[in-house]
Amino acid sequence: MAGFSLELNEDQRDLRDWVHGFAKDVIRPAAPEWDEREETPWPVIQEAAKIGLYGFESLATWFADPIGLSLPLATEELFWGDAGIALAIMGTGLAVAGIFSAGEPEQLAEWVPECFGDENDPKVAAFCASEPQAGSDVSGYRTRARYDEATDEWVINGQKAWATNGGIANVHVVTAVVDPALGARGQAGFIVPPGTPGVASTRKIKKHGLRASHTADVFFDEVRVPGRCVLGGKERLEARLARAREGKRAGGQAAMATFETTRPTVGAMAVGVARAAYEYALEYAKDREAFGRKIIENQSIAFDLANMRMEIDAARMLVWRAAWMGRNNVPFEAGEGSMSKLKASEVAVWSTERAIQILGGAGYTREHPVERMHRDAKIFTIFEGTSEIQRLVISRAISGIHIL
C-alpha cells in the first residue's frame, strides 16, 4: 500500500494535545471530588462547553475526520483524565449516535442541538435501550410504541434501565417495539423531546465505578411524542417492517445500529483508563524504593509494566482499525468493532488491577487514583455488550454460524 502510514497528521496531533491539556488541567484535579459526591459534574461540563470541547460542532468535526481517528483520539485523552467525568461529558454522544445512525437530516438538525444546549446552559441527552429483564438481549425488549392516527402521535410505554443521563436528560432517545411479532426486527428508535409528560426517573443507581456519571432507570407512562419523532420517519419504518414480514432483509435494528457505531469509541475509553493506570504505576515504580533499590529494578515489576504497555498498544491498534473501517464504510466481516471493544475493555480491567498490585497496599487506598481507575474499568466488560456478547458477535462473523 503506497503511502501507508500510522503517523498522525497535524490536526490530529493538535486535537490530541488540546484534549489532553483539558484532561490534565481540569478533569484530573476535579476527579476525586466528583467521584466521592457521585453527582453530575456540571461545572466541568460547562468548562468543556465554553472551550468548544462539549457540543455538536466538536463532535461533528471528529466524526468528519476521513481517517476516523479524531473521535478515538479525543476519547482516549478524556478518559485518561477520569472515566466518570469523561462519561458525563461524552454520554450525550451515545444519544447523538442513535439519532445519527437512524435519523433523517431534518431530525439531526432539529434535535442534536437540543441534546447539548449551549455554553451558558449546557444540557445532556440519554440513549435508553437496555431493560431490566433483557440486558444484552435486544430481542427481549418490552417497551412498546403504538401509533395514534387520530393525533399523529406515538405513544410509548415501558421501562428502561441503566440509562446514562436518564431522567436528567433534555432529550431521551428510546428504542421500542412497534411490532412484537417481528422480535428485534420490529423495533424502532424514538426521540422524546424536552419536557414531555409521562417520563419519570425515580431511582438514581449507585455504582461501583463511573460515579460522576449519572445512571438511572427511566419509566415511560403513556408518553406521547409527535409523529415526526420516529427516527428515519414513519414511511421508512413501515417499509422496513413490510420487508421483515415478508421474510426479506429489513436493514439494521435500532439499538444494534447504534452499538455498532459506538463500540470502537468505547474501546478508546477503555484504552484511556488502561493507559492512565499504566503511566501512574510506571512513575511510582521508578520512584518507590524497597530493599535498597527502585522497585522497577525487580524483573517481575518491570515485566508487568512491559506487558501493560504492549497490551495497551495492541488494544489501541484494534480500536484505530475499527474506527477507520467504520468511518470508511468497510464492513466488519470478522466482528472488528466487537474485537476492539472486547480487547480494550479486558486490557483496562487487567492493567488497572496490575497497577494496584505494583503499588501494593498504597494502591488499595484512595490516596492514589489507581483504585478508582480499577473500579471504573470494570464497566467496559459489561456495558454496550458484555465480553461474552462480543465473543458471540465475533464467532458468528468468522464462522457464518448462528452460535448461541
mmCIF file with all atom_site columns, C-alpha atoms in Angstrom, residues 193-403:
data_model
loop_
_atom_site.group_PDB
_atom_site.id
_atom_site.type_symbol
_atom_site.label_atom_id
_atom_site.label_alt_id
_atom_site.label_comp_id
_atom_site.label_asym_id
_atom_site.label_entity_id
_atom_site.label_seq_id
_atom_site.pdbx_PDB_ins_code
_atom_site.Cartn_x
_atom_site.Cartn_y
_atom_site.Cartn_z
_atom_site.occupancy
_atom_site.B_iso_or_equiv
_atom_site.pdbx_formal_charge
_atom_site.auth_seq_id
_atom_site.auth_comp_id
_atom_site.auth_asym_id
_atom_site.auth_atom_id
_atom_site.pdbx_PDB_model_num
ATOM 1   C CA . PRO A 1 193 ? -38.478 15.949  23.320 1.00 0.00 ? 193 PRO A CA 1
ATOM 2   C CA . PRO A 1 194 ? -37.671 18.067  26.392 1.00 0.00 ? 194 PRO A CA 1
ATOM 3   C CA . GLY A 1 195 ? -40.470 18.346  28.944 1.00 0.00 ? 195 GLY A CA 1
ATOM 4   C CA . THR A 1 196 ? -42.605 15.558  27.515 1.00 0.00 ? 196 THR A CA 1
ATOM 5   C CA . PRO A 1 197 ? -45.170 14.394  30.131 1.00 0.00 ? 197 PRO A CA 1
ATOM 6   C CA . GLY A 1 198 ? -45.044 10.816  31.355 1.00 0.00 ? 198 GLY A CA 1
ATOM 7   C CA . VAL A 1 199 ? -41.255 10.474  31.585 1.00 0.00 ? 199 VAL A CA 1
ATOM 8   C CA . ALA A 1 200 ? -40.106 9.697   35.128 1.00 0.00 ? 200 ALA A CA 1
ATOM 9   C CA . SER A 1 201 ? -36.937 8.585   36.837 1.00 0.00 ? 201 SER A CA 1
ATOM 10  C CA . THR A 1 202 ? -37.439 7.572   40.441 1.00 0.00 ? 202 THR A CA 1
ATOM 11  C CA . ARG A 1 203 ? -34.112 5.895   41.122 1.00 0.00 ? 203 ARG A CA 1
ATOM 12  C CA . LYS A 1 204 ? -30.562 7.032   40.502 1.00 0.00 ? 204 LYS A CA 1
ATOM 13  C CA . ILE A 1 205 ? -28.302 3.979   40.546 1.00 0.00 ? 205 ILE A CA 1
ATOM 14  C CA . LYS A 1 206 ? -25.381 3.864   42.992 1.00 0.00 ? 206 LYS A CA 1
ATOM 15  C CA . LYS A 1 207 ? -22.465 2.345   41.125 1.00 0.00 ? 207 LYS A CA 1
ATOM 16  C CA . HIS A 1 208 ? -19.153 0.585   41.735 1.00 0.00 ? 208 HIS A CA 1
ATOM 17  C CA . GLY A 1 209 ? -17.381 2.976   39.360 1.00 0.00 ? 209 GLY A CA 1
ATOM 18  C CA . LEU A 1 210 ? -18.054 5.872   36.967 1.00 0.00 ? 210 LEU A CA 1
ATOM 19  C CA . ARG A 1 211 ? -19.644 7.630   39.927 1.00 0.00 ? 211 ARG A CA 1
ATOM 20  C CA . ALA A 1 212 ? -19.513 11.103  38.371 1.00 0.00 ? 212 ALA A CA 1
ATOM 21  C CA . SER A 1 213 ? -21.715 9.866   35.533 1.00 0.00 ? 213 SER A CA 1
ATOM 22  C CA . HIS A 1 214 ? -25.472 9.802   36.196 1.00 0.00 ? 214 HIS A CA 1
ATOM 23  C CA . THR A 1 215 ? -27.118 6.410   35.618 1.00 0.00 ? 215 THR A CA 1
ATOM 24  C CA . ALA A 1 216 ? -30.805 5.768   36.233 1.00 0.00 ? 216 ALA A CA 1
ATOM 25  C CA . ASP A 1 217 ? -33.894 3.762   35.406 1.00 0.00 ? 217 ASP A CA 1
ATOM 26  C CA . VAL A 1 218 ? -36.403 5.652   33.262 1.00 0.00 ? 218 VAL A CA 1
ATOM 27  C CA . PHE A 1 219 ? -40.141 4.958   33.086 1.00 0.00 ? 219 PHE A CA 1
ATOM 28  C CA . PHE A 1 220 ? -42.393 5.866   30.150 1.00 0.00 ? 220 PHE A CA 1
ATOM 29  C CA . ASP A 1 221 ? -46.087 6.024   31.006 1.00 0.00 ? 221 ASP A CA 1
ATOM 30  C CA . GLU A 1 222 ? -48.344 6.893   28.049 1.00 0.00 ? 222 GLU A CA 1
ATOM 31  C CA . VAL A 1 223 ? -45.612 9.174   26.727 1.00 0.00 ? 223 VAL A CA 1
ATOM 32  C CA . ARG A 1 224 ? -46.882 10.903  23.605 1.00 0.00 ? 224 ARG A CA 1
ATOM 33  C CA . VAL A 1 225 ? -44.396 12.212  21.052 1.00 0.00 ? 225 VAL A CA 1
ATOM 34  C CA . PRO A 1 226 ? -45.130 13.821  17.667 1.00 0.00 ? 226 PRO A CA 1
ATOM 35  C CA . GLY A 1 227 ? -45.265 11.513  14.659 1.00 0.00 ? 227 GLY A CA 1
ATOM 36  C CA . ARG A 1 228 ? -42.110 13.082  13.244 1.00 0.00 ? 228 ARG A CA 1
ATOM 37  C CA . CYS A 1 229 ? -40.151 11.803  16.263 1.00 0.00 ? 229 CYS A CA 1
ATOM 38  C CA . VAL A 1 230 ? -39.731 8.231   14.979 1.00 0.00 ? 230 VAL A CA 1
ATOM 39  C CA . LEU A 1 231 ? -36.148 8.022   13.748 1.00 0.00 ? 231 LEU A CA 1
ATOM 40  C CA . GLY A 1 232 ? -35.981 7.718   9.988  1.00 0.00 ? 232 GLY A CA 1
ATOM 41  C CA . GLY A 1 233 ? -39.615 8.708   9.513  1.00 0.00 ? 233 GLY A CA 1
ATOM 42  C CA . LYS A 1 234 ? -42.825 6.691   9.508  1.00 0.00 ? 234 LYS A CA 1
ATOM 43  C CA . GLU A 1 235 ? -42.728 5.795   5.813  1.00 0.00 ? 235 GLU A CA 1
ATOM 44  C CA . ARG A 1 236 ? -39.255 4.308   6.078  1.00 0.00 ? 236 ARG A CA 1
ATOM 45  C CA . LEU A 1 237 ? -40.275 2.392   9.205  1.00 0.00 ? 237 LEU A CA 1
ATOM 46  C CA . GLU A 1 238 ? -43.358 0.918   7.531  1.00 0.00 ? 238 GLU A CA 1
ATOM 47  C CA . ALA A 1 239 ? -41.336 -0.131  4.500  1.00 0.00 ? 239 ALA A CA 1
ATOM 48  C CA . ARG A 1 240 ? -38.759 -1.836  6.735  1.00 0.00 ? 240 ARG A CA 1
ATOM 49  C CA . LEU A 1 241 ? -41.462 -3.648  8.716  1.00 0.00 ? 241 LEU A CA 1
ATOM 50  C CA . ALA A 1 242 ? -43.135 -4.785  5.498  1.00 0.00 ? 242 ALA A CA 1
ATOM 51  C CA . ARG A 1 243 ? -39.874 -6.316  4.254  1.00 0.00 ? 243 ARG A CA 1
ATOM 52  C CA . ALA A 1 244 ? -39.404 -8.067  7.591  1.00 0.00 ? 244 ALA A CA 1
ATOM 53  C CA . ARG A 1 245 ? -42.931 -9.520  7.469  1.00 0.00 ? 245 ARG A CA 1
ATOM 54  C CA . GLU A 1 246 ? -42.181 -10.903 4.011  1.00 0.00 ? 246 GLU A CA 1
ATOM 55  C CA . GLY A 1 247 ? -39.031 -12.542 5.342  1.00 0.00 ? 247 GLY A CA 1
ATOM 56  C CA . LYS A 1 248 ? -36.741 -10.209 3.430  1.00 0.00 ? 248 LYS A CA 1
ATOM 57  C CA . ARG A 1 249 ? -33.693 -8.451  4.819  1.00 0.00 ? 249 ARG A CA 1
ATOM 58  C CA . ALA A 1 250 ? -35.082 -5.488  6.737  1.00 0.00 ? 250 ALA A CA 1
ATOM 59  C CA . GLY A 1 251 ? -31.976 -3.446  7.467  1.00 0.00 ? 251 GLY A CA 1
ATOM 60  C CA . GLY A 1 252 ? -30.362 -2.576  10.770 1.00 0.00 ? 252 GLY A CA 1
ATOM 61  C CA . GLN A 1 253 ? -32.108 -2.963  14.109 1.00 0.00 ? 253 GLN A CA 1
ATOM 62  C CA . ALA A 1 254 ? -32.377 0.286   16.082 1.00 0.00 ? 254 ALA A CA 1
ATOM 63  C CA . ALA A 1 255 ? -30.291 -0.471  19.171 1.00 0.00 ? 255 ALA A CA 1
ATOM 64  C CA . MET A 1 256 ? -27.693 -2.613  17.419 1.00 0.00 ? 256 MET A CA 1
ATOM 65  C CA . ALA A 1 257 ? -27.072 0.016   14.743 1.00 0.00 ? 257 ALA A CA 1
ATOM 66  C CA . THR A 1 258 ? -26.109 2.457   17.478 1.00 0.00 ? 258 THR A CA 1
ATOM 67  C CA . PHE A 1 259 ? -23.887 -0.040  19.299 1.00 0.00 ? 259 PHE A CA 1
ATOM 68  C CA . GLU A 1 260 ? -22.059 -0.923  16.067 1.00 0.00 ? 260 GLU A CA 1
ATOM 69  C CA . THR A 1 261 ? -21.281 2.772   15.611 1.00 0.00 ? 261 THR A CA 1
ATOM 70  C CA . THR A 1 262 ? -20.021 3.302   19.144 1.00 0.00 ? 262 THR A CA 1
ATOM 71  C CA . ARG A 1 263 ? -18.095 0.126   20.025 1.00 0.00 ? 263 ARG A CA 1
ATOM 72  C CA . PRO A 1 264 ? -14.688 1.404   18.811 1.00 0.00 ? 264 PRO A CA 1
ATOM 73  C CA . THR A 1 265 ? -15.310 4.579   20.813 1.00 0.00 ? 265 THR A CA 1
ATOM 74  C CA . VAL A 1 266 ? -15.999 2.505   23.932 1.00 0.00 ? 266 VAL A CA 1
ATOM 75  C CA . GLY A 1 267 ? -12.737 0.722   23.193 1.00 0.00 ? 267 GLY A CA 1
ATOM 76  C CA . ALA A 1 268 ? -10.956 4.079   23.135 1.00 0.00 ? 268 ALA A CA 1
ATOM 77  C CA . MET A 1 269 ? -12.486 4.901   26.528 1.00 0.00 ? 269 MET A CA 1
ATOM 78  C CA . ALA A 1 270 ? -11.041 1.698   27.965 1.00 0.00 ? 270 ALA A CA 1
ATOM 79  C CA . VAL A 1 271 ? -7.636  2.375   26.419 1.00 0.00 ? 271 VAL A CA 1
ATOM 80  C CA . GLY A 1 272 ? -7.580  5.783   28.106 1.00 0.00 ? 272 GLY A CA 1
ATOM 81  C CA . VAL A 1 273 ? -8.218  4.265   31.540 1.00 0.00 ? 273 VAL A CA 1
ATOM 82  C CA . ALA A 1 274 ? -5.669  1.499   30.996 1.00 0.00 ? 274 ALA A CA 1
ATOM 83  C CA . ARG A 1 275 ? -3.034  3.990   29.870 1.00 0.00 ? 275 ARG A CA 1
ATOM 84  C CA . ALA A 1 276 ? -3.652  6.237   32.865 1.00 0.00 ? 276 ALA A CA 1
ATOM 85  C CA . ALA A 1 277 ? -3.127  3.311   35.258 1.00 0.00 ? 277 ALA A CA 1
ATOM 86  C CA . TYR A 1 278 ? -0.007  2.144   33.414 1.00 0.00 ? 278 TYR A CA 1
ATOM 87  C CA . GLU A 1 279 ? 1.577   5.600   33.437 1.00 0.00 ? 279 GLU A CA 1
ATOM 88  C CA . TYR A 1 280 ? 0.865   6.102   37.125 1.00 0.00 ? 280 TYR A CA 1
ATOM 89  C CA . ALA A 1 281 ? 2.273   2.677   38.021 1.00 0.00 ? 281 ALA A CA 1
ATOM 90  C CA . LEU A 1 282 ? 5.366   3.286   35.872 1.00 0.00 ? 282 LEU A CA 1
ATOM 91  C CA . GLU A 1 283 ? 6.195   6.559   37.602 1.00 0.00 ? 283 GLU A CA 1
ATOM 92  C CA . TYR A 1 284 ? 5.511   5.033   41.018 1.00 0.00 ? 284 TYR A CA 1
ATOM 93  C CA . ALA A 1 285 ? 7.797   2.073   40.272 1.00 0.00 ? 285 ALA A CA 1
ATOM 94  C CA . LYS A 1 286 ? 10.597  4.390   39.131 1.00 0.00 ? 286 LYS A CA 1
ATOM 95  C CA . ASP A 1 287 ? 10.330  6.408   42.353 1.00 0.00 ? 287 ASP A CA 1
ATOM 96  C CA . ARG A 1 288 ? 9.472   3.845   45.056 1.00 0.00 ? 288 ARG A CA 1
ATOM 97  C CA . GLU A 1 289 ? 12.314  2.101   46.834 1.00 0.00 ? 289 GLU A CA 1
ATOM 98  C CA . ALA A 1 290 ? 12.209  -1.251  48.634 1.00 0.00 ? 290 ALA A CA 1
ATOM 99  C CA . PHE A 1 291 ? 15.044  -3.444  49.813 1.00 0.00 ? 291 PHE A CA 1
ATOM 100 C CA . GLY A 1 292 ? 17.551  -0.791  48.856 1.00 0.00 ? 292 GLY A CA 1
ATOM 101 C CA . ARG A 1 293 ? 16.595  -0.233  45.209 1.00 0.00 ? 293 ARG A CA 1
ATOM 102 C CA . LYS A 1 294 ? 13.861  1.133   42.949 1.00 0.00 ? 294 LYS A CA 1
ATOM 103 C CA . ILE A 1 295 ? 11.102  -1.429  42.623 1.00 0.00 ? 295 ILE A CA 1
ATOM 104 C CA . ILE A 1 296 ? 11.201  -1.170  38.803 1.00 0.00 ? 296 ILE A CA 1
ATOM 105 C CA . GLU A 1 297 ? 14.600  -2.849  39.017 1.00 0.00 ? 297 GLU A CA 1
ATOM 106 C CA . ASN A 1 298 ? 12.773  -6.009  40.045 1.00 0.00 ? 298 ASN A CA 1
ATOM 107 C CA . GLN A 1 299 ? 12.212  -8.101  36.956 1.00 0.00 ? 299 GLN A CA 1
ATOM 108 C CA . SER A 1 300 ? 8.681   -9.111  37.933 1.00 0.00 ? 300 SER A CA 1
ATOM 109 C CA . ILE A 1 301 ? 7.535   -5.491  38.130 1.00 0.00 ? 301 ILE A CA 1
ATOM 110 C CA . ALA A 1 302 ? 9.458   -4.432  35.025 1.00 0.00 ? 302 ALA A CA 1
ATOM 111 C CA . PHE A 1 303 ? 7.887   -7.313  33.070 1.00 0.00 ? 303 PHE A CA 1
ATOM 112 C CA . ASP A 1 304 ? 4.411   -6.388  34.320 1.00 0.00 ? 304 ASP A CA 1
ATOM 113 C CA . LEU A 1 305 ? 4.909   -2.849  33.048 1.00 0.00 ? 305 LEU A CA 1
ATOM 114 C CA . ALA A 1 306 ? 6.268   -4.114  29.732 1.00 0.00 ? 306 ALA A CA 1
ATOM 115 C CA . ASN A 1 307 ? 3.220   -6.336  29.290 1.00 0.00 ? 307 ASN A CA 1
ATOM 116 C CA . MET A 1 308 ? 0.880   -3.487  30.227 1.00 0.00 ? 308 MET A CA 1
ATOM 117 C CA . ARG A 1 309 ? 2.397   -1.228  27.585 1.00 0.00 ? 309 ARG A CA 1
ATOM 118 C CA . MET A 1 310 ? 2.279   -3.966  24.948 1.00 0.00 ? 310 MET A CA 1
ATOM 119 C CA . GLU A 1 311 ? -1.359  -4.860  25.632 1.00 0.00 ? 311 GLU A CA 1
ATOM 120 C CA . ILE A 1 312 ? -2.454  -1.207  25.665 1.00 0.00 ? 312 ILE A CA 1
ATOM 121 C CA . ASP A 1 313 ? -0.751  -0.519  22.339 1.00 0.00 ? 313 ASP A CA 1
ATOM 122 C CA . ALA A 1 314 ? -2.312  -3.662  20.828 1.00 0.00 ? 314 ALA A CA 1
ATOM 123 C CA . ALA A 1 315 ? -5.766  -2.618  22.035 1.00 0.00 ? 315 ALA A CA 1
ATOM 124 C CA . ARG A 1 316 ? -5.299  0.864   20.594 1.00 0.00 ? 316 ARG A CA 1
ATOM 125 C CA . MET A 1 317 ? -4.394  -0.574  17.193 1.00 0.00 ? 317 MET A CA 1
ATOM 126 C CA . LEU A 1 318 ? -7.593  -2.629  17.153 1.00 0.00 ? 318 LEU A CA 1
ATOM 127 C CA . VAL A 1 319 ? -9.586  0.485   18.097 1.00 0.00 ? 319 VAL A CA 1
ATOM 128 C CA . TRP A 1 320 ? -7.946  2.547   15.373 1.00 0.00 ? 320 TRP A CA 1
ATOM 129 C CA . ARG A 1 321 ? -8.553  -0.157  12.760 1.00 0.00 ? 321 ARG A CA 1
ATOM 130 C CA . ALA A 1 322 ? -12.230 -0.448  13.670 1.00 0.00 ? 322 ALA A CA 1
ATOM 131 C CA . ALA A 1 323 ? -12.640 3.335   13.756 1.00 0.00 ? 323 ALA A CA 1
ATOM 132 C CA . TRP A 1 324 ? -11.081 3.645   10.304 1.00 0.00 ? 324 TRP A CA 1
ATOM 133 C CA . MET A 1 325 ? -13.262 0.845   8.954  1.00 0.00 ? 325 MET A CA 1
ATOM 134 C CA . GLY A 1 326 ? -16.417 2.376   10.393 1.00 0.00 ? 326 GLY A CA 1
ATOM 135 C CA . ARG A 1 327 ? -15.649 5.833   9.024  1.00 0.00 ? 327 ARG A CA 1
ATOM 136 C CA . ASN A 1 328 ? -14.893 4.465   5.544  1.00 0.00 ? 328 ASN A CA 1
ATOM 137 C CA . ASN A 1 329 ? -17.836 2.052   5.406  1.00 0.00 ? 329 ASN A CA 1
ATOM 138 C CA . VAL A 1 330 ? -15.626 -1.033  5.360  1.00 0.00 ? 330 VAL A CA 1
ATOM 139 C CA . PRO A 1 331 ? -17.791 -3.958  6.573  1.00 0.00 ? 331 PRO A CA 1
ATOM 140 C CA . PHE A 1 332 ? -16.928 -5.559  9.911  1.00 0.00 ? 332 PHE A CA 1
ATOM 141 C CA . GLU A 1 333 ? -16.745 -9.007  8.326  1.00 0.00 ? 333 GLU A CA 1
ATOM 142 C CA . ALA A 1 334 ? -14.909 -10.579 11.274 1.00 0.00 ? 334 ALA A CA 1
ATOM 143 C CA . GLY A 1 335 ? -16.555 -8.555  14.037 1.00 0.00 ? 335 GLY A CA 1
ATOM 144 C CA . GLU A 1 336 ? -13.742 -5.987  14.090 1.00 0.00 ? 336 GLU A CA 1
ATOM 145 C CA . GLY A 1 337 ? -15.827 -3.458  16.020 1.00 0.00 ? 337 GLY A CA 1
ATOM 146 C CA . SER A 1 338 ? -16.523 -6.032  18.708 1.00 0.00 ? 338 SER A CA 1
ATOM 147 C CA . MET A 1 339 ? -12.865 -7.106  18.694 1.00 0.00 ? 339 MET A CA 1
ATOM 148 C CA . SER A 1 340 ? -11.757 -3.575  19.517 1.00 0.00 ? 340 SER A CA 1
ATOM 149 C CA . LYS A 1 341 ? -14.213 -3.182  22.375 1.00 0.00 ? 341 LYS A CA 1
ATOM 150 C CA . LEU A 1 342 ? -13.530 -6.655  23.771 1.00 0.00 ? 342 LEU A CA 1
ATOM 151 C CA . LYS A 1 343 ? -9.754  -6.386  23.750 1.00 0.00 ? 343 LYS A CA 1
ATOM 152 C CA . ALA A 1 344 ? -9.621  -2.844  25.118 1.00 0.00 ? 344 ALA A CA 1
ATOM 153 C CA . SER A 1 345 ? -12.119 -3.498  27.899 1.00 0.00 ? 345 SER A CA 1
ATOM 154 C CA . GLU A 1 346 ? -10.332 -6.586  29.171 1.00 0.00 ? 346 GLU A CA 1
ATOM 155 C CA . VAL A 1 347 ? -6.956  -4.853  28.936 1.00 0.00 ? 347 VAL A CA 1
ATOM 156 C CA . ALA A 1 348 ? -8.352  -1.986  31.031 1.00 0.00 ? 348 ALA A CA 1
ATOM 157 C CA . VAL A 1 349 ? -9.507  -4.323  33.802 1.00 0.00 ? 349 VAL A CA 1
ATOM 158 C CA . TRP A 1 350 ? -6.235  -6.256  33.764 1.00 0.00 ? 350 TRP A CA 1
ATOM 159 C CA . SER A 1 351 ? -3.971  -3.179  33.591 1.00 0.00 ? 351 SER A CA 1
ATOM 160 C CA . THR A 1 352 ? -5.691  -1.356  36.428 1.00 0.00 ? 352 THR A CA 1
ATOM 161 C CA . GLU A 1 353 ? -5.508  -4.491  38.571 1.00 0.00 ? 353 GLU A CA 1
ATOM 162 C CA . ARG A 1 354 ? -1.783  -4.804  37.851 1.00 0.00 ? 354 ARG A CA 1
ATOM 163 C CA . ALA A 1 355 ? -1.303  -1.127  38.699 1.00 0.00 ? 355 ALA A CA 1
ATOM 164 C CA . ILE A 1 356 ? -2.828  -1.706  42.141 1.00 0.00 ? 356 ILE A CA 1
ATOM 165 C CA . GLN A 1 357 ? -0.559  -4.703  42.631 1.00 0.00 ? 357 GLN A CA 1
ATOM 166 C CA . ILE A 1 358 ? 2.534   -2.683  41.712 1.00 0.00 ? 358 ILE A CA 1
ATOM 167 C CA . LEU A 1 359 ? 1.596   -0.018  44.258 1.00 0.00 ? 359 LEU A CA 1
ATOM 168 C CA . GLY A 1 360 ? 0.873   -2.685  46.845 1.00 0.00 ? 360 GLY A CA 1
ATOM 169 C CA . GLY A 1 361 ? -1.084  -1.543  49.890 1.00 0.00 ? 361 GLY A CA 1
ATOM 170 C CA . ALA A 1 362 ? -0.890  2.063   48.701 1.00 0.00 ? 362 ALA A CA 1
ATOM 171 C CA . GLY A 1 363 ? -2.726  1.093   45.528 1.00 0.00 ? 363 GLY A CA 1
ATOM 172 C CA . TYR A 1 364 ? -5.695  -0.142  47.518 1.00 0.00 ? 364 TYR A CA 1
ATOM 173 C CA . THR A 1 365 ? -6.212  3.234   49.182 1.00 0.00 ? 365 THR A CA 1
ATOM 174 C CA . ARG A 1 366 ? -7.936  6.322   47.855 1.00 0.00 ? 366 ARG A CA 1
ATOM 175 C CA . GLU A 1 367 ? -4.725  8.279   48.307 1.00 0.00 ? 367 GLU A CA 1
ATOM 176 C CA . HIS A 1 368 ? -3.789  7.026   44.833 1.00 0.00 ? 368 HIS A CA 1
ATOM 177 C CA . PRO A 1 369 ? -6.052  7.098   41.770 1.00 0.00 ? 369 PRO A CA 1
ATOM 178 C CA . VAL A 1 370 ? -5.454  3.533   40.594 1.00 0.00 ? 370 VAL A CA 1
ATOM 179 C CA . GLU A 1 371 ? -8.154  2.119   42.873 1.00 0.00 ? 371 GLU A CA 1
ATOM 180 C CA . ARG A 1 372 ? -10.659 4.481   41.255 1.00 0.00 ? 372 ARG A CA 1
ATOM 181 C CA . MET A 1 373 ? -9.376  3.544   37.803 1.00 0.00 ? 373 MET A CA 1
ATOM 182 C CA . HIS A 1 374 ? -9.856  -0.130  38.665 1.00 0.00 ? 374 HIS A CA 1
ATOM 183 C CA . ARG A 1 375 ? -13.455 0.493   39.755 1.00 0.00 ? 375 ARG A CA 1
ATOM 184 C CA . ASP A 1 376 ? -14.111 2.495   36.602 1.00 0.00 ? 376 ASP A CA 1
ATOM 185 C CA . ALA A 1 377 ? -12.534 -0.061  34.266 1.00 0.00 ? 377 ALA A CA 1
ATOM 186 C CA . LYS A 1 378 ? -14.848 -2.950  35.116 1.00 0.00 ? 378 LYS A CA 1
ATOM 187 C CA . ILE A 1 379 ? -17.870 -1.453  33.379 1.00 0.00 ? 379 ILE A CA 1
ATOM 188 C CA . PHE A 1 380 ? -16.217 -1.703  29.967 1.00 0.00 ? 380 PHE A CA 1
ATOM 189 C CA . THR A 1 381 ? -16.537 -5.503  30.026 1.00 0.00 ? 381 THR A CA 1
ATOM 190 C CA . ILE A 1 382 ? -20.263 -5.099  30.728 1.00 0.00 ? 382 ILE A CA 1
ATOM 191 C CA . PHE A 1 383 ? -21.978 -2.133  29.072 1.00 0.00 ? 383 PHE A CA 1
ATOM 192 C CA . GLU A 1 384 ? -22.771 -1.820  25.362 1.00 0.00 ? 384 GLU A CA 1
ATOM 193 C CA . GLY A 1 385 ? -22.467 -5.585  25.122 1.00 0.00 ? 385 GLY A CA 1
ATOM 194 C CA . THR A 1 386 ? -20.677 -7.793  27.634 1.00 0.00 ? 386 THR A CA 1
ATOM 195 C CA . SER A 1 387 ? -17.406 -9.550  26.788 1.00 0.00 ? 387 SER A CA 1
ATOM 196 C CA . GLU A 1 388 ? -19.453 -12.703 26.216 1.00 0.00 ? 388 GLU A CA 1
ATOM 197 C CA . ILE A 1 389 ? -21.679 -10.899 23.709 1.00 0.00 ? 389 ILE A CA 1
ATOM 198 C CA . GLN A 1 390 ? -18.619 -9.534  21.867 1.00 0.00 ? 390 GLN A CA 1
ATOM 199 C CA . ARG A 1 391 ? -17.221 -13.063 21.559 1.00 0.00 ? 391 ARG A CA 1
ATOM 200 C CA . LEU A 1 392 ? -20.611 -14.207 20.281 1.00 0.00 ? 392 LEU A CA 1
ATOM 201 C CA . VAL A 1 393 ? -20.601 -11.487 17.605 1.00 0.00 ? 393 VAL A CA 1
ATOM 202 C CA . ILE A 1 394 ? -17.050 -12.336 16.553 1.00 0.00 ? 394 ILE A CA 1
ATOM 203 C CA . SER A 1 395 ? -17.636 -16.099 16.487 1.00 0.00 ? 395 SER A CA 1
ATOM 204 C CA . ARG A 1 396 ? -20.780 -15.710 14.391 1.00 0.00 ? 396 ARG A CA 1
ATOM 205 C CA . ALA A 1 397 ? -18.939 -13.391 11.992 1.00 0.00 ? 397 ALA A CA 1
ATOM 206 C CA . ILE A 1 398 ? -15.961 -15.673 11.429 1.00 0.00 ? 398 ILE A CA 1
ATOM 207 C CA . SER A 1 399 ? -17.954 -18.913 11.262 1.00 0.00 ? 399 SER A CA 1
ATOM 208 C CA . GLY A 1 400 ? -21.110 -17.856 9.478  1.00 0.00 ? 400 GLY A CA 1
ATOM 209 C CA . ILE A 1 401 ? -22.982 -19.991 12.019 1.00 0.00 ? 401 ILE A CA 1
ATOM 210 C CA . HIS A 1 402 ? -25.679 -18.670 14.355 1.00 0.00 ? 402 HIS A CA 1
ATOM 211 C CA . ILE A 1 403 ? -23.891 -19.727 17.542 1.00 0.00 ? 403 ILE A CA 1
#
